[in-house]
Structure formats: structure tokens, C-alpha cells
C-alpha atoms as one frame of an Amber mdcrd trajectory, in Angstrom:
protein
  83.942 -11.975  45.449  83.316 -10.506  41.948  83.494  -6.781  41.617  81.298
  -5.011  39.036  82.970  -2.002  37.505  80.714   0.491  35.673  82.194   2.990
  33.285  80.997   6.581  33.069  78.645   5.914  30.103  76.832   3.126  31.903
  76.353   5.296  34.963  74.883   8.117  32.872  72.482   5.715  31.108  71.377
   4.331  34.447  70.659   7.853  35.716  68.612   8.684  32.610  66.587   5.495
  32.919  65.994   6.169  36.586  64.734   9.678  35.870  62.448   8.413  33.104
  61.057   5.673  35.346  60.392   8.163  38.131  58.607  10.375  35.571  56.287
   7.532  34.578  55.583   6.725  38.191  54.826  10.377  38.825  52.272  10.551
  35.990  50.623   7.344  37.189  50.416   8.614  40.764  48.991  11.930  39.563
  46.199  10.157  37.688  45.593   7.876  40.680  45.338  10.763  43.103  43.213
  12.766  40.687  40.904   9.837  40.189  40.149   9.251  43.838  40.489  12.706
  45.414  39.440  15.131  42.683  35.872  16.427  42.709  35.666  15.065  39.191
  35.451  11.535  40.580  31.713  11.527  39.971  28.597   9.523  39.215  27.044
  10.338  35.837  23.373  10.220  34.935  21.689  10.451  31.558  18.538  12.428
  30.919  16.912  12.436  27.495  15.977  10.097  24.675  17.529   6.663  24.790
  14.819   4.849  22.790  13.194   6.219  19.642  11.316   4.925  16.590  11.081
   5.596  12.849   8.062   4.211  11.009   8.312   3.568   7.295   5.484   4.303
   4.868   5.053   3.505   1.200   6.206   7.067   0.475   9.530   6.864   2.365
  10.423   3.170   2.203  13.237   3.914  -0.256  14.606   6.966   1.566  17.088
   7.472   4.409  15.587   6.539   7.781  17.214   8.376  10.719  16.520   8.022
  14.439  17.973  10.701  16.707  18.696  10.026  20.368  19.759  13.072  22.357
  19.795  14.540  25.837  22.160  15.534  28.634  24.754  13.868  30.854  25.264
  15.158  34.371  28.234  14.030  36.456  27.919  15.117  40.088  29.888  14.971
  43.285  28.268  15.994  46.533  25.253  16.933  44.438  27.182  19.446  42.328
  27.645  18.983  38.568  31.328  18.640  37.628  33.255  18.274  34.383  36.871
  17.686  33.447  38.795  19.741  30.918  38.874  17.180  28.097  36.293  14.841
  26.605  36.457  11.557  24.699  33.568   9.498  23.340  32.912   6.318  21.392
  30.014   4.192  20.190  29.892   0.414  20.055  27.465  -1.204  17.629  27.103
  -4.093  15.175  25.827  -2.153  12.157  23.022  -4.655  11.522  19.559  -4.862
  13.046  17.705  -8.007  14.042  16.106  -9.845  11.136  12.641 -10.735   9.869
  12.305 -13.533   7.316  16.118 -13.559   7.166  16.236  -9.867   6.191  18.019
  -7.368   8.411  18.694  -3.641   7.934  22.201  -2.157   7.808  22.727   1.020
   9.842  25.405   3.626  10.427  26.058   5.753  13.488  27.234   9.321  14.017
  27.326  11.007  17.394  28.783  13.629  19.706  29.226  14.006  23.474  30.418
  17.218  25.082  32.188  18.383  21.915  33.823  15.069  21.024  32.732  13.226
  17.887  30.406  14.548  15.212  26.750  14.056  14.212  27.656  14.385  10.531
  30.616  12.003  10.279  29.995   8.256  10.415  31.806   6.550  13.249  33.705
   3.291  13.490  32.504   0.997  16.259  34.622   0.864  19.427  36.960   3.675
  18.390  37.558   6.634  20.737  37.089  10.155  19.371  39.026  12.898  21.193
  40.333  14.165  23.435  38.925  17.625  22.799  38.090  20.497  25.108  34.904
  19.663  26.952  31.869  21.658  25.868  29.324  22.008  28.665  26.674  24.398
  29.896  26.589  24.829  33.689  28.745  21.701  33.837  26.058  19.706  32.049
  27.054  17.870  28.864  24.918  17.355  25.756  24.896  14.170  23.712  23.355
  13.498  20.298  23.513  10.247  18.315  22.027   9.598  14.866  21.297   6.014
  13.828  20.553   5.808  10.111  19.416   3.081   7.750  20.647   4.437   4.403
  18.423   4.667   1.372  18.940   1.832  -1.052  19.904   2.259  -4.652  18.413
   0.396  -7.579  14.923  -1.064  -7.728  12.472  -0.578  -4.920  12.571  -3.240
  -2.205   9.965  -3.487   0.539  11.332  -5.076   3.731   9.314  -7.801   5.452
   6.930  -6.294   8.035   8.163  -6.006  11.608  10.223  -3.917  14.014  13.955
  -3.819  13.279  16.067  -2.778  16.271  19.514  -1.218  16.258  21.384  -0.893
  19.552  24.272   1.473  20.256  26.319   1.581  23.456  27.470   5.179  24.008
  30.616   5.745  26.087  32.104   8.974  27.377  35.328   9.622  29.270  36.575
  12.936  30.638  40.211  13.597  31.455  41.999  16.442  33.263  45.056  16.637
  31.006  43.770  15.386  27.671  46.572  12.864  27.317  44.531   9.792  26.470
  41.088   8.373  25.840  39.688   5.408  27.678  39.139   4.893  31.375  42.278
   2.830  31.936  42.703   3.145  35.699  39.185   4.015  36.797  37.800   6.996
  38.615  37.462   9.500  35.768  34.193  11.162  34.773  33.165   8.307  32.544
  30.188   6.156  31.886  28.005   4.551  29.269  24.386   4.136  28.314  22.442
   1.926  25.892  20.644   3.625  23.009  17.911   1.851  21.028  16.648   2.837
  17.582  13.597   1.058  16.185  12.652   0.980  12.501   9.065  -0.171  12.005
   8.104  -1.618   8.637   4.292  -2.052   8.394   2.521  -4.108   5.770   2.563
  -1.911   2.700   2.205  -1.858  -1.047   3.170   0.668  -3.702   1.794   1.070
  -7.203   4.985   1.690  -9.126   3.699   2.172 -12.665   1.352   0.969 -15.380
   1.875   0.372 -19.074  -0.724   1.162 -21.723  -3.028  -1.393 -23.267  -2.516
  -0.362 -26.887  -4.516  -2.065 -29.630  -2.612  -0.291 -32.388  -4.348   0.321
 -35.745  -7.777  -1.171 -36.369  -8.279  -1.557 -40.081 -11.888  -2.740 -40.079
 -14.969  -0.638 -40.754 -18.083  -0.932 -38.519 -17.415  -4.585 -37.617 -14.146
  -6.243 -36.622 -13.176  -9.046 -38.948 -10.793 -10.600 -36.409  -9.781 -10.496
 -32.747  -7.576  -7.590 -31.735  -5.533  -8.463 -28.634  -2.805  -6.688 -26.731
  -1.193  -6.633 -23.307  -0.318  -4.048 -20.667   0.922  -4.366 -17.081   0.467
  -3.156 -13.527   3.738  -2.901 -11.603   3.620  -3.104  -7.811   5.924  -3.620
  -4.843   4.602  -5.080  -1.561   6.634  -6.345   1.326   7.218 -10.039   1.804
   4.126 -12.029   2.787   1.670  -9.146   2.382  -1.580 -10.235   0.625  -2.953
  -7.669  -1.798  -5.437  -7.279  -4.667  -5.328  -5.185  -7.817  -8.616  -3.801
  -9.130  -9.342  -2.105 -12.465 -12.073   0.478 -12.759 -14.806   0.543 -15.403
 -13.247   3.318 -17.418 -15.238   6.325 -18.557 -17.727   4.723 -20.918 -18.472
   1.175 -19.845 -21.787  -0.408 -20.702 -23.234  -1.657 -17.411 -22.179  -5.269
 -16.978 -20.611  -5.292 -20.425 -17.822  -3.912 -22.530 -15.646  -0.959 -21.657
 -15.454   1.526 -24.521 -12.807   3.791 -25.997 -14.027   7.076 -27.466 -12.785
   9.716 -29.866 -14.479  12.403 -27.782 -17.394  12.783 -30.226 -19.678  10.159
 -28.700 -18.310   7.476 -30.986 -16.930   4.298 -29.479 -14.855   1.163 -29.905
 -15.789  -1.502 -27.327 -13.017  -3.508 -25.655 -12.472  -5.590 -22.548  -9.686
  -6.212 -20.018  -9.009  -9.716 -18.686  -7.055 -11.422 -15.953  -5.843 -14.297
 -18.122  -4.369 -14.896 -21.519  -7.397 -16.991 -22.474  -9.563 -13.885 -22.186
 -12.030 -15.777 -20.035 -12.239 -13.738 -16.806 -12.979 -10.010 -16.874 -10.773
  -7.888 -14.651 -12.702  -5.087 -12.937 -13.864  -3.952  -9.475 -16.903  -6.185
  -9.066 -17.635  -6.590  -5.353 -15.783  -3.433  -4.388 -12.173  -2.450  -3.875
 -11.973  -2.071  -0.092 -10.987  -5.639   0.740  -8.309  -8.047  -0.344  -9.651
 -10.958  -2.354 -12.571  -9.286  -4.112 -13.973 -11.275  -7.002 -13.254  -8.596
  -9.585  -9.573  -8.192  -8.795  -6.339 -10.139  -9.122  -4.966 -11.245  -5.767
  -1.272 -11.779  -5.060   1.238 -12.011  -2.204   4.140  -9.572  -1.923   7.719
 -10.727  -2.305   9.481  -7.560  -1.203  10.566  -6.879  -4.785   8.776  -5.369
  -7.759   6.060  -7.563  -9.307   4.577  -7.089 -12.757   1.008  -8.296 -13.392
  -0.087  -8.528 -17.047  -3.341  -7.009 -18.206  -4.854  -8.697 -21.274  -6.917
  -6.551 -23.647  -9.240  -7.786 -26.379 -11.629  -6.476 -29.032 -13.414  -9.637
 -30.218 -14.134 -10.490 -33.822 -17.639  -9.370 -34.801 -17.660  -6.302 -32.494
 -19.525  -3.267 -33.808 -17.153  -0.265 -33.837 -17.201   3.352 -34.948 -16.499
   3.930 -38.596 -14.995   7.383 -38.001 -11.197   7.411 -38.310  -9.227   8.866
 -35.402  -7.619   8.171 -32.060  -9.757   6.354 -29.497  -8.822   6.038 -25.818
 -10.106   5.364 -22.347  -8.744   5.822 -18.811  -9.030   3.085 -16.232  -8.329
   3.621 -12.514  -6.005   1.059 -10.893  -6.534   0.349  -7.170  -4.156  -1.687
  -5.013  -5.707  -2.887  -1.770  -3.697  -4.573   1.037
């Protein structure tokens, strides 16, 4: 029969390992007993906002859009609210909403539960924050989560109309000793709830800018000896698929049914006209009214989601009677975008 002989060093190492192993077992048993016999082994309920909505307008479409979801978490045993000494929290999310016309919105998340996390620092999905000392009032915990679609940089973009939804799963986990985050063995004050942030993009248009219709210098006296033509533009942004019409007003001095007129302010005029086309065949105005899309006087288009520039063609025809007084002549025309 073989005989194993252990030297003194081996015996000491064995004793150290045995003590360490007993220590690990002790910690595990403590957590197990605490989980199933402590009053902190509780059921948690959420009270507050778990679904909220932000609605874009033409004025804020290019700004940050933030949805806040907040409320309280109550963990009870025998009907009495209970908390543990330390708190951990995390959020799980994709960072991208559902899509419309293959366009989705990116979003970021910041949140806090019972003192863990922060509403000002963006979080990484599925990463625990904590443990920290639990912050509670009468053993009731507050939560607050911000879901934000950041403002875009560069040129204005109007998203396709629709409701874009971001979902965030909020987790919390309390611990007596603050040694770890994550409900590894069950039984701690822990739970989760689903938070939903909606970002509503209605059909919308924005008049970005206009450029002047400038005829430059007119060198004729009383009657134009040639055509004077020029071009301006109306710049708009409408979301994808949105029908809209652009109407131009009569200006301040239009002859009914005829030419618009520039003036030097002394009741002296230079007639001109604005057209939809480079052939100068179709007058651009507000005939038929400006309240509906598709009016006969306007130019009708469909939004792309990006900026669109629509040319305005100006003309003073050859043979037009004009003022013979030198000076600067101008007119103001109201631009209306209807969608």
C-alpha cells in the first residue's frame, strides 16, 4: 500500500486553502440566508411614468428631443416598504427607434434609481452602475430616466412623418453589503420595468430662406429696349412624402390681374412679373387662395426630408413703360408655404 508523505509546507498550504474555501462558502451562505429570510426579500412595484411622448414641430425639429420617465419604486414585505443599504441600476436599450421609410432616430439614455446612475451622464446599455448607498424617502425609491434624440448638425433634415418609439428596460438591484451588482443568486430587492419613449413627427414644412429677385441696373428711359430677366429662389424643407405648395403674394403695388410693380417710394413704378418657369409663361402668385395644397397660382411639390430650392423667375419684358426717374426701385412679396 502506497503511503503519501506531506511535508510541512504542503500541510500549511492545504490549511490556507481550506480556510479560504470555508470563507467563500460562508459568504455564499450569508447571501443565501439573507435572500430568503431577510425582510428585504420583497416584491417591488413601480408607480409613475413609464410611457411618454415628445411631439416635434417645425420650430424644434432640429433641436434636442428629450422624453423623461420618472416615478417611484416600492419594495414591500408584509405590506411594509423595505430597502437594502446599497443600490445598483442599469438600462438595456438598442439606441435606435423603429423606422419609417427606412429612417430611424438614434437615441441616448441617462438615468438614476435610488442614488445609482445619473440623469446627466449617458449610459452604456446593459452595464451596471453602483453599488452606492441607497437613497430613499420612507423606504420608497425614486427613479428618473431621460431618453434623448440628439439635435442634428449640418443642414436641416425633416424626418418622415410617424411615431418613432424607443424602449428602455430599467433594472434595479439592492444589496445589503454593497459587494456586487446584479441579482446573481436571486432574492434581493431587485426588479425591472419597461419604459417607452415616443417621438412623434407630424407632416411639416419649414420656409428656410428666400433670395432676392434682383434685376440689376436698367439703362433704358421710359421704355425697355430689351427683356430684363433674373432669378431668385425659395428654400424649403418638408418631411418625406409631404405634399406642399408655395404661393407668392401680389406685392405692394400690383395692377389687378396684371404686372407687379417696383416703386421708388414717390409713386413712380417699374412693372415686373414673377414666373414659375424659365420660359416665363406661367405667372406665380396666389390665385385661388393659399389655404390649400395644389392651388392654381402656386408651385406644388413633395417633400424629400432635405432642403429643396425652388427657382423664382423674374422678367421685365421689352417694350414695358417704366419710370424715367433714376433711383432704387423695390417691392416686397409675401411667400406662403401650405402643407
